[in-house]
Amino acid sequence: MADPDRAKEEDETLREMARHRGFKLVKSRRRKPGVGDYGRYGLSDSAGKQVLGFGAKGLTATGEEIAAFLRKGELSAWGASVDATPARPIARKPASKPEAETIPQPEPAIRPRRAGRRTAPATPEPREKPEPAPAAPPPPSPEPTLAIRKATKNDADAIAALIGGADDSEVIGARITEALRAKAVILVADRDGVIGVVVGSAFTTLQSGRIGRLSLILVSRNEQRQGVGRLLVDAAQAALTKQGCALVEAVSDIAIRNAHAFFRKLGFEQASYRFTRAGDAFRG
């Protein structure tokens, strides 16, 4: 197993090299070796354009490939600066002229008068202003942050896309309005767009008093196994607790792969089975 401290140090080194060259280092979000693009990297420029290491199934470049690409760019820039600098010409001494033979001149009888005014000193030539230093490349855009917030009817399109099926966003929007009117808890995980949703409701039973029930939790496939589902469940339970629920249950048909293991990991215990029947099944 790789040393986590050493891996973190290598990541920081690559990230600093990329920033110095005006690039942004993108690292795989996978945490399990052998899964997807674990341990792979990509490079994008300051405008977000993909430069190296992006494929259809995720990131593809290794740390060595990223470092080699950045070093190659640095050497190219250095070579270009050397080629652009002109060589300084070698100064040559002027050939010495033979001294002319001086012939003494007779002193004039009348000495010339001195000029009354002194000549003004020559105006010094203005110095050229140095060229301004080139502007530094803009800093890379910050990573979008994850926020858990209350859903609104404006989230109907994104929630309908997560749920799938035949119901369109108009139907989902009407259900959101109806559920919120009934004081249901509908929360979304928002990270530069909705990537998850959880729905809960509170009701009173004769045998157990006030109970909260989670009837839906969905996380976008590309964002799973990153703790988004846990944050949604914790936030929904906190909201249901404020409504007086001492117990929160989750239905077993929630559309999460291996849902039972997911809820057991969050501290839920299997307490019963659930039976359902369609509304028109008892009409004769």
C-alpha positions as YAML, in Angstrom:
chain: A
units: angstrom
residues:
- id: 1
  name: MET
  ca: [0.00, 0.00, 0.00]
- id: 2
  name: ALA
  ca: [1.34, 3.43, -0.92]
- id: 3
  name: ASP
  ca: [2.47, 5.79, 1.84]
- id: 4
  name: PRO
  ca: [-0.36, 8.39, 2.16]
- id: 5
  name: ASP
  ca: [2.06, 11.12, 3.30]
- id: 6
  name: ARG
  ca: [4.32, 10.52, 0.32]
- id: 7
  name: ALA
  ca: [1.35, 10.42, -2.07]
- id: 8
  name: LYS
  ca: [0.08, 13.71, -0.64]
- id: 9
  name: GLU
  ca: [3.54, 15.28, -1.03]
- id: 10
  name: GLU
  ca: [3.71, 14.12, -4.68]
- id: 11
  name: ASP
  ca: [0.24, 15.58, -5.31]
- id: 12
  name: GLU
  ca: [1.31, 18.96, -3.86]
- id: 13
  name: THR
  ca: [4.49, 18.92, -6.00]
- id: 14
  name: LEU
  ca: [2.52, 18.24, -9.20]
- id: 15
  name: ARG
  ca: [-0.09, 20.84, -8.25]
- id: 16
  name: GLU
  ca: [2.63, 23.51, -7.67]
- id: 17
  name: MET
  ca: [4.35, 22.64, -10.98]
- id: 18
  name: ALA
  ca: [1.03, 22.94, -12.81]
- id: 19
  name: ARG
  ca: [0.17, 26.27, -11.14]
- id: 20
  name: HIS
  ca: [3.60, 27.68, -12.01]
- id: 21
  name: ARG
  ca: [3.03, 26.85, -15.69]
- id: 22
  name: GLY
  ca: [-0.54, 28.31, -15.68]
- id: 23
  name: PHE
  ca: [-2.33, 24.96, -15.55]
- id: 24
  name: LYS
  ca: [-4.76, 23.35, -13.10]
- id: 25
  name: LEU
  ca: [-4.13, 19.81, -11.82]
- id: 26
  name: VAL
  ca: [-7.20, 17.57, -11.65]
- id: 27
  name: LYS
  ca: [-6.97, 14.38, -9.56]
- id: 28
  name: SER
  ca: [-9.26, 11.37, -9.59]
- id: 29
  name: ARG
  ca: [-11.89, 11.32, -6.84]
- id: 30
  name: ARG
  ca: [-11.66, 7.56, -6.58]
- id: 31
  name: ARG
  ca: [-10.44, 6.38, -3.16]
- id: 32
  name: LYS
  ca: [-10.20, 2.63, -3.80]
- id: 33
  name: PRO
  ca: [-7.21, 1.21, -5.76]
- id: 34
  name: GLY
  ca: [-8.17, -0.59, -8.94]
- id: 35
  name: VAL
  ca: [-11.54, 1.17, -9.27]
- id: 36
  name: GLY
  ca: [-12.12, 3.41, -12.30]
- id: 37
  name: ASP
  ca: [-9.45, 6.09, -12.79]
- id: 38
  name: TYR
  ca: [-7.98, 5.75, -9.27]
- id: 39
  name: GLY
  ca: [-4.59, 7.46, -8.99]
- id: 40
  name: ARG
  ca: [-4.87, 9.19, -12.38]
- id: 41
  name: TYR
  ca: [-4.54, 12.88, -13.19]
- id: 42
  name: GLY
  ca: [-5.47, 15.45, -15.82]
- id: 43
  name: LEU
  ca: [-4.39, 18.97, -16.76]
- id: 44
  name: SER
  ca: [-6.58, 21.89, -17.83]
- id: 45
  name: ASP
  ca: [-5.65, 25.47, -18.66]
- id: 46
  name: SER
  ca: [-6.81, 28.62, -16.87]
- id: 47
  name: ALA
  ca: [-9.93, 28.76, -19.07]
- id: 48
  name: GLY
  ca: [-10.94, 25.21, -18.06]
- id: 49
  name: LYS
  ca: [-9.95, 23.65, -21.42]
- id: 50
  name: GLN
  ca: [-8.77, 20.05, -21.13]
- id: 51
  name: VAL
  ca: [-5.07, 19.75, -22.09]
- id: 52
  name: LEU
  ca: [-3.85, 16.30, -21.00]
- id: 53
  name: GLY
  ca: [-5.16, 13.16, -19.31]
- id: 54
  name: PHE
  ca: [-8.91, 13.38, -19.99]
- id: 55
  name: GLY
  ca: [-10.69, 10.37, -21.49]
- id: 56
  name: ALA
  ca: [-14.23, 9.17, -22.06]
- id: 57
  name: LYS
  ca: [-14.13, 7.05, -18.88]
- id: 58
  name: GLY
  ca: [-12.29, 9.49, -16.62]
- id: 59
  name: LEU
  ca: [-8.72, 10.65, -16.05]
- id: 60
  name: THR
  ca: [-5.91, 8.78, -17.84]
- id: 61
  name: ALA
  ca: [-2.52, 10.38, -17.10]
- id: 62
  name: THR
  ca: [-0.09, 9.12, -14.45]
- id: 63
  name: GLY
  ca: [1.87, 11.40, -12.16]
- id: 64
  name: GLU
  ca: [5.05, 10.73, -14.17]
- id: 65
  name: GLU
  ca: [3.31, 11.71, -17.42]
- id: 66
  name: ILE
  ca: [2.04, 14.96, -15.88]
- id: 67
  name: ALA
  ca: [5.52, 15.82, -14.53]
- id: 68
  name: ALA
  ca: [7.17, 15.01, -17.88]
- id: 69
  name: PHE
  ca: [4.67, 17.21, -19.74]
- id: 70
  name: LEU
  ca: [5.26, 20.16, -17.39]
- id: 71
  name: ARG
  ca: [9.06, 19.79, -17.52]
- id: 72
  name: LYS
  ca: [8.95, 19.62, -21.31]
- id: 73
  name: GLY
  ca: [6.95, 22.85, -21.41]
- id: 74
  name: GLU
  ca: [9.44, 24.54, -19.04]
- id: 75
  name: LEU
  ca: [12.45, 23.52, -21.18]
- id: 76
  name: SER
  ca: [10.70, 24.71, -24.36]
- id: 77
  name: ALA
  ca: [10.01, 28.12, -22.80]
- id: 78
  name: TRP
  ca: [13.65, 28.39, -21.64]
- id: 79
  name: GLY
  ca: [14.99, 27.49, -25.08]
- id: 80
  name: ALA
  ca: [12.73, 30.04, -26.74]
- id: 81
  name: SER
  ca: [13.99, 32.78, -24.42]
- id: 82
  name: VAL
  ca: [17.63, 31.88, -25.24]
- id: 83
  name: ASP
  ca: [16.97, 31.97, -29.00]
- id: 84
  name: ALA
  ca: [15.20, 35.33, -28.70]
- id: 85
  name: THR
  ca: [18.20, 37.01, -26.94]
- id: 86
  name: PRO
  ca: [20.60, 38.54, -29.54]
- id: 87
  name: ALA
  ca: [24.32, 38.02, -29.07]
- id: 88
  name: ARG
  ca: [26.20, 41.07, -27.86]
- id: 89
  name: PRO
  ca: [28.64, 42.34, -30.55]
- id: 90
  name: ILE
  ca: [32.32, 42.40, -29.62]
- id: 91
  name: ALA
  ca: [33.64, 45.95, -29.34]
- id: 92
  name: ARG
  ca: [36.72, 46.61, -31.41]
- id: 93
  name: LYS
  ca: [39.30, 49.28, -30.75]
- id: 94
  name: PRO
  ca: [39.58, 51.87, -33.53]
- id: 95
  name: ALA
  ca: [42.84, 51.80, -35.39]
- id: 96
  name: SER
  ca: [45.26, 54.33, -33.98]
- id: 97
  name: LYS
  ca: [46.06, 57.19, -36.33]
- id: 98
  name: PRO
  ca: [49.64, 58.46, -36.62]
- id: 99
  name: GLU
  ca: [50.20, 61.61, -34.70]
- id: 100
  name: ALA
  ca: [50.31, 64.64, -36.96]
- id: 101
  name: GLU
  ca: [53.38, 66.81, -36.80]
- id: 102
  name: THR
  ca: [52.55, 69.98, -34.90]
- id: 103
  name: ILE
  ca: [53.81, 73.22, -36.40]
- id: 104
  name: PRO
  ca: [54.08, 76.13, -33.95]
- id: 105
  name: GLN
  ca: [51.86, 79.05, -34.97]
- id: 106
  name: PRO
  ca: [52.81, 82.66, -34.32]
- id: 107
  name: GLU
  ca: [50.86, 84.35, -31.56]
- id: 108
  name: PRO
  ca: [48.43, 86.97, -32.97]
- id: 109
  name: ALA
  ca: [49.03, 90.62, -32.18]
- id: 110
  name: ILE
  ca: [45.47, 91.18, -31.03]
- id: 111
  name: ARG
  ca: [43.93, 88.52, -28.87]
- id: 112
  name: PRO
  ca: [40.30, 87.61, -29.65]
- id: 113
  name: ARG
  ca: [37.65, 88.81, -27.24]
- id: 114
  name: ARG
  ca: [36.00, 86.26, -25.00]
- id: 115
  name: ALA
  ca: [32.34, 85.53, -25.55]
- id: 116
  name: GLY
  ca: [30.08, 87.33, -23.12]
- id: 117
  name: ARG
  ca: [27.64, 84.47, -22.78]
- id: 118
  name: ARG
  ca: [28.32, 80.93, -21.86]
- id: 119
  name: THR
  ca: [26.81, 78.25, -24.01]
- id: 120
  name: ALA
  ca: [23.98, 76.35, -22.36]
- id: 121
  name: PRO
  ca: [24.74, 72.78, -21.47]
- id: 122
  name: ALA
  ca: [23.40, 70.18, -23.83]
- id: 123
  name: THR
  ca: [20.00, 68.77, -22.86]
- id: 124
  name: PRO
  ca: [20.40, 65.15, -21.78]
- id: 125
  name: GLU
  ca: [18.52, 62.67, -23.91]
- id: 126
  name: PRO
  ca: [15.51, 61.17, -22.12]
- id: 127
  name: ARG
  ca: [16.00, 57.64, -20.92]
- id: 128
  name: GLU
  ca: [13.74, 54.97, -22.31]
- id: 129
  name: LYS
  ca: [11.20, 53.66, -19.82]
- id: 130
  name: PRO
  ca: [11.65, 49.99, -18.99]
- id: 131
  name: GLU
  ca: [9.00, 47.70, -20.40]
- id: 132
  name: PRO
  ca: [6.46, 46.54, -17.79]
- id: 133
  name: ALA
  ca: [6.81, 43.00, -16.52]
- id: 134
  name: PRO
  ca: [4.41, 40.51, -18.11]
- id: 135
  name: ALA
  ca: [1.22, 39.93, -16.16]
- id: 136
  name: ALA
  ca: [1.09, 36.77, -14.07]
- id: 137
  name: PRO
  ca: [-1.32, 34.06, -15.26]
- id: 138
  name: PRO
  ca: [-4.72, 34.16, -13.52]
- id: 139
  name: PRO
  ca: [-5.10, 31.81, -10.55]
- id: 140
  name: PRO
  ca: [-7.01, 28.57, -11.21]
- id: 141
  name: SER
  ca: [-10.73, 28.58, -10.47]
- id: 142
  name: PRO
  ca: [-11.59, 27.25, -6.99]
- id: 143
  name: GLU
  ca: [-13.20, 23.83, -6.64]
- id: 144
  name: PRO
  ca: [-17.01, 24.07, -6.32]
- id: 145
  name: THR
  ca: [-18.21, 23.46, -2.76]
- id: 146
  name: LEU
  ca: [-20.94, 21.02, -1.74]
- id: 147
  name: ALA
  ca: [-24.04, 22.48, -0.06]
- id: 148
  name: ILE
  ca: [-27.07, 20.69, 1.43]
- id: 149
  name: ARG
  ca: [-30.12, 22.95, 1.05]
- id: 150
  name: LYS
  ca: [-33.92, 22.86, 0.89]
- id: 151
  name: ALA
  ca: [-35.37, 21.94, -2.48]
- id: 152
  name: THR
  ca: [-37.60, 24.31, -4.44]
- id: 153
  name: LYS
  ca: [-39.86, 23.90, -7.44]
- id: 154
  name: ASN
  ca: [-36.99, 25.24, -9.58]
- id: 155
  name: ASP
  ca: [-35.10, 22.00, -8.85]
- id: 156
  name: ALA
  ca: [-37.78, 19.91, -10.58]
- id: 157
  name: ASP
  ca: [-35.75, 19.35, -13.77]
- id: 158
  name: ALA
  ca: [-32.65, 18.13, -11.91]
- id: 159
  name: ILE
  ca: [-34.65, 15.91, -9.51]
- id: 160
  name: ALA
  ca: [-36.66, 14.42, -12.38]
- id: 161
  name: ALA
  ca: [-33.38, 13.55, -14.13]
- id: 162
  name: LEU
  ca: [-32.12, 11.79, -10.97]
- id: 163
  name: ILE
  ca: [-35.35, 9.83, -10.52]
- id: 164
  name: GLY
  ca: [-35.75, 8.89, -14.20]
- id: 165
  name: GLY
  ca: [-38.87, 7.09, -15.33]
- id: 166
  name: ALA
  ca: [-41.88, 8.44, -17.18]
- id: 167
  name: ASP
  ca: [-42.70, 11.40, -14.92]
- id: 168
  name: ASP
  ca: [-41.55, 14.70, -16.39]
- id: 169
  name: SER
  ca: [-40.33, 17.78, -14.52]
- id: 170
  name: GLU
  ca: [-43.82, 19.33, -14.49]
- id: 171
  name: VAL
  ca: [-45.24, 16.34, -12.58]
- id: 172
  name: ILE
  ca: [-42.24, 16.29, -10.21]
- id: 173
  name: GLY
  ca: [-42.58, 20.05, -9.64]
- id: 174
  name: ALA
  ca: [-46.25, 19.66, -8.66]
- id: 175
  name: ARG
  ca: [-45.34, 16.87, -6.23]
- id: 176
  name: ILE
  ca: [-42.60, 19.01, -4.68]
- id: 177
  name: THR
  ca: [-45.11, 21.81, -4.08]
- id: 178
  name: GLU
  ca: [-47.65, 19.41, -2.56]
- id: 179
  name: ALA
  ca: [-45.06, 17.69, -0.34]
- id: 180
  name: LEU
  ca: [-43.65, 20.98, 0.97]
- id: 181
  name: ARG
  ca: [-47.19, 22.16, 1.71]
- id: 182
  name: ALA
  ca: [-47.55, 19.01, 3.87]
- id: 183
  name: LYS
  ca: [-44.29, 19.97, 5.69]
- id: 184
  name: ALA
  ca: [-42.26, 17.16, 4.12]
- id: 185
  name: VAL
  ca: [-38.47, 17.39, 4.26]
- id: 186
  name: ILE
  ca: [-36.97, 17.65, 0.75]
- id: 187
  name: LEU
  ca: [-33.25, 18.42, 0.62]
- id: 188
  name: VAL
  ca: [-30.82, 18.48, -2.31]
- id: 189
  name: ALA
  ca: [-27.04, 18.20, -2.51]
- id: 190
  name: ASP
  ca: [-25.82, 21.06, -4.70]
- id: 191
  name: ARG
  ca: [-22.28, 21.22, -6.08]
- id: 192
  name: ASP
  ca: [-22.39, 23.45, -9.14]
- id: 193
  name: GLY
  ca: [-25.75, 21.76, -9.82]
- id: 194
  name: VAL
  ca: [-28.02, 19.25, -8.06]
- id: 195
  name: ILE
  ca: [-26.26, 15.88, -7.60]
- id: 196
  name: GLY
  ca: [-28.48, 14.26, -4.93]
- id: 197
  name: VAL
  ca: [-31.87, 14.42, -3.20]
- id: 198
  name: VAL
  ca: [-33.48, 13.02, -0.05]
- id: 199
  name: VAL
  ca: [-37.17, 13.07, 0.92]
- id: 200
  name: GLY
  ca: [-38.55, 12.51, 4.42]
- id: 201
  name: SER
  ca: [-41.86, 12.98, 6.18]
- id: 202
  name: ALA
  ca: [-43.06, 12.96, 9.79]
- id: 203
  name: PHE
  ca: [-46.23, 11.27, 11.06]
- id: 204
  name: THR
  ca: [-47.70, 10.16, 14.40]
- id: 205
  name: THR
  ca: [-48.28, 6.49, 15.25]
- id: 206
  name: LEU
  ca: [-50.23, 5.12, 18.20]
- id: 207
  name: GLN
  ca: [-47.56, 2.62, 19.19]
- id: 208
  name: SER
  ca: [-44.39, 4.72, 18.76]
- id: 209
  name: GLY
  ca: [-45.51, 8.34, 18.71]
- id: 210
  name: ARG
  ca: [-43.88, 10.73, 16.25]
- id: 211
  name: ILE
  ca: [-41.81, 8.92, 13.57]
- id: 212
  name: GLY
  ca: [-39.84, 10.20, 10.59]
- id: 213
  name: ARG
  ca: [-39.60, 8.19, 7.39]
- id: 214
  name: LEU
  ca: [-37.08, 8.53, 4.55]
- id: 215
  name: SER
  ca: [-38.90, 7.55, 1.36]
- id: 216
  name: LEU
  ca: [-36.31, 8.57, -1.25]
- id: 217
  name: ILE
  ca: [-32.56, 9.13, -1.47]
- id: 218
  name: LEU
  ca: [-30.72, 9.41, -4.77]
- id: 219
  name: VAL
  ca: [-27.14, 10.42, -5.64]
- id: 220
  name: SER
  ca: [-25.81, 10.92, -9.17]
- id: 221
  name: ARG
  ca: [-23.80, 7.89, -10.31]
- id: 222
  name: ASN
  ca: [-20.64, 9.96, -10.88]
- id: 223
  name: GLU
  ca: [-20.83, 11.39, -7.34]
- id: 224
  name: GLN
  ca: [-21.45, 8.17, -5.37]
- id: 225
  name: ARG
  ca: [-19.08, 6.81, -2.70]
- id: 226
  name: GLN
  ca: [-17.92, 10.31, -1.76]
- id: 227
  name: GLY
  ca: [-20.03, 10.81, 1.38]
- id: 228
  name: VAL
  ca: [-22.86, 12.72, -0.35]
- id: 229
  name: GLY
  ca: [-25.51, 10.17, 0.69]
- id: 230
  name: ARG
  ca: [-24.40, 10.27, 4.33]
- id: 231
  name: LEU
  ca: [-24.63, 14.09, 4.40]
- id: 232
  name: LEU
  ca: [-28.15, 13.98, 2.92]
- id: 233
  name: VAL
  ca: [-29.37, 11.38, 5.45]
- id: 234
  name: ASP
  ca: [-27.82, 13.25, 8.42]
- id: 235
  name: ALA
  ca: [-29.40, 16.55, 7.31]
- id: 236
  name: ALA
  ca: [-32.82, 14.93, 6.79]
- id: 237
  name: GLN
  ca: [-32.69, 13.24, 10.20]
- id: 238
  name: ALA
  ca: [-31.81, 16.56, 11.86]
- id: 239
  name: ALA
  ca: [-34.79, 18.23, 10.16]
- id: 240
  name: LEU
  ca: [-37.18, 15.41, 11.18]
- id: 241
  name: THR
  ca: [-35.88, 15.55, 14.76]
- id: 242
  name: LYS
  ca: [-36.84, 19.24, 14.86]
- id: 243
  name: GLN
  ca: [-40.37, 18.14, 13.94]
- id: 244
  name: GLY
  ca: [-40.50, 15.98, 17.09]
- id: 245
  name: CYS
  ca: [-39.44, 12.61, 15.64]
- id: 246
  name: ALA
  ca: [-37.59, 10.43, 18.15]
- id: 247
  name: LEU
  ca: [-37.17, 7.67, 15.56]
- id: 248
  name: VAL
  ca: [-36.31, 7.78, 11.85]
- id: 249
  name: GLU
  ca: [-36.86, 4.82, 9.53]
- id: 250
  name: ALA
  ca: [-35.82, 4.23, 5.93]
- id: 251
  name: VAL
  ca: [-37.92, 2.15, 3.53]
- id: 252
  name: SER
  ca: [-36.12, -0.81, 1.99]
- id: 253
  name: ASP
  ca: [-36.96, -0.05, -1.65]
- id: 254
  name: ILE
  ca: [-34.88, 3.14, -1.81]
- id: 255
  name: ALA
  ca: [-33.03, 3.17, -5.13]
- id: 256
  name: ILE
  ca: [-29.49, 2.72, -3.80]
- id: 257
  name: ARG
  ca: [-27.30, -0.18, -4.82]
- id: 258
  name: ASN
  ca: [-26.95, -2.42, -1.74]
- id: 259
  name: ALA
  ca: [-29.30, -0.14, 0.22]
- id: 260
  name: HIS
  ca: [-29.37, -2.38, 3.31]
- id: 261
  name: ALA
  ca: [-25.58, -2.23, 3.72]
- id: 262
  name: PHE
  ca: [-25.67, 1.55, 3.16]
- id: 263
  name: PHE
  ca: [-28.17, 2.14, 5.99]
- id: 264
  name: ARG
  ca: [-26.46, -0.32, 8.36]
- id: 265
  name: LYS
  ca: [-23.22, 1.60, 7.85]
- id: 266
  name: LEU
  ca: [-25.06, 4.78, 8.91]
- id: 267
  name: GLY
  ca: [-26.29, 3.12, 12.13]
- id: 268
  name: PHE
  ca: [-29.76, 1.98, 11.01]
- id: 269
  name: GLU
  ca: [-31.04, -1.42, 12.18]
- id: 270
  name: GLN
  ca: [-33.52, -3.65, 10.35]
- id: 271
  name: ALA
  ca: [-36.67, -3.65, 12.50]
- id: 272
  name: SER
  ca: [-39.49, -4.87, 10.23]
- id: 273
  name: TYR
  ca: [-40.66, -5.76, 6.75]
- id: 274
  name: ARG
  ca: [-42.85, -3.53, 4.62]
- id: 275
  name: PHE
  ca: [-45.86, -4.68, 2.59]
- id: 276
  name: THR
  ca: [-47.59, -2.60, -0.09]
- id: 277
  name: ARG
  ca: [-50.75, -2.88, -2.17]
- id: 278
  name: ALA
  ca: [-51.94, -0.76, -5.08]
- id: 279
  name: GLY
  ca: [-54.96, 1.49, -4.47]
- id: 280
  name: ASP
  ca: [-57.15, -0.28, -7.03]
- id: 281
  name: ALA
  ca: [-56.34, -3.81, -5.82]
- id: 282
  name: PHE
  ca: [-59.33, -3.95, -3.42]
- id: 283
  name: ARG
  ca: [-62.07, -2.62, -5.67]
- id: 284
  name: GLY
  ca: [-63.74, -6.02, -6.14]
...
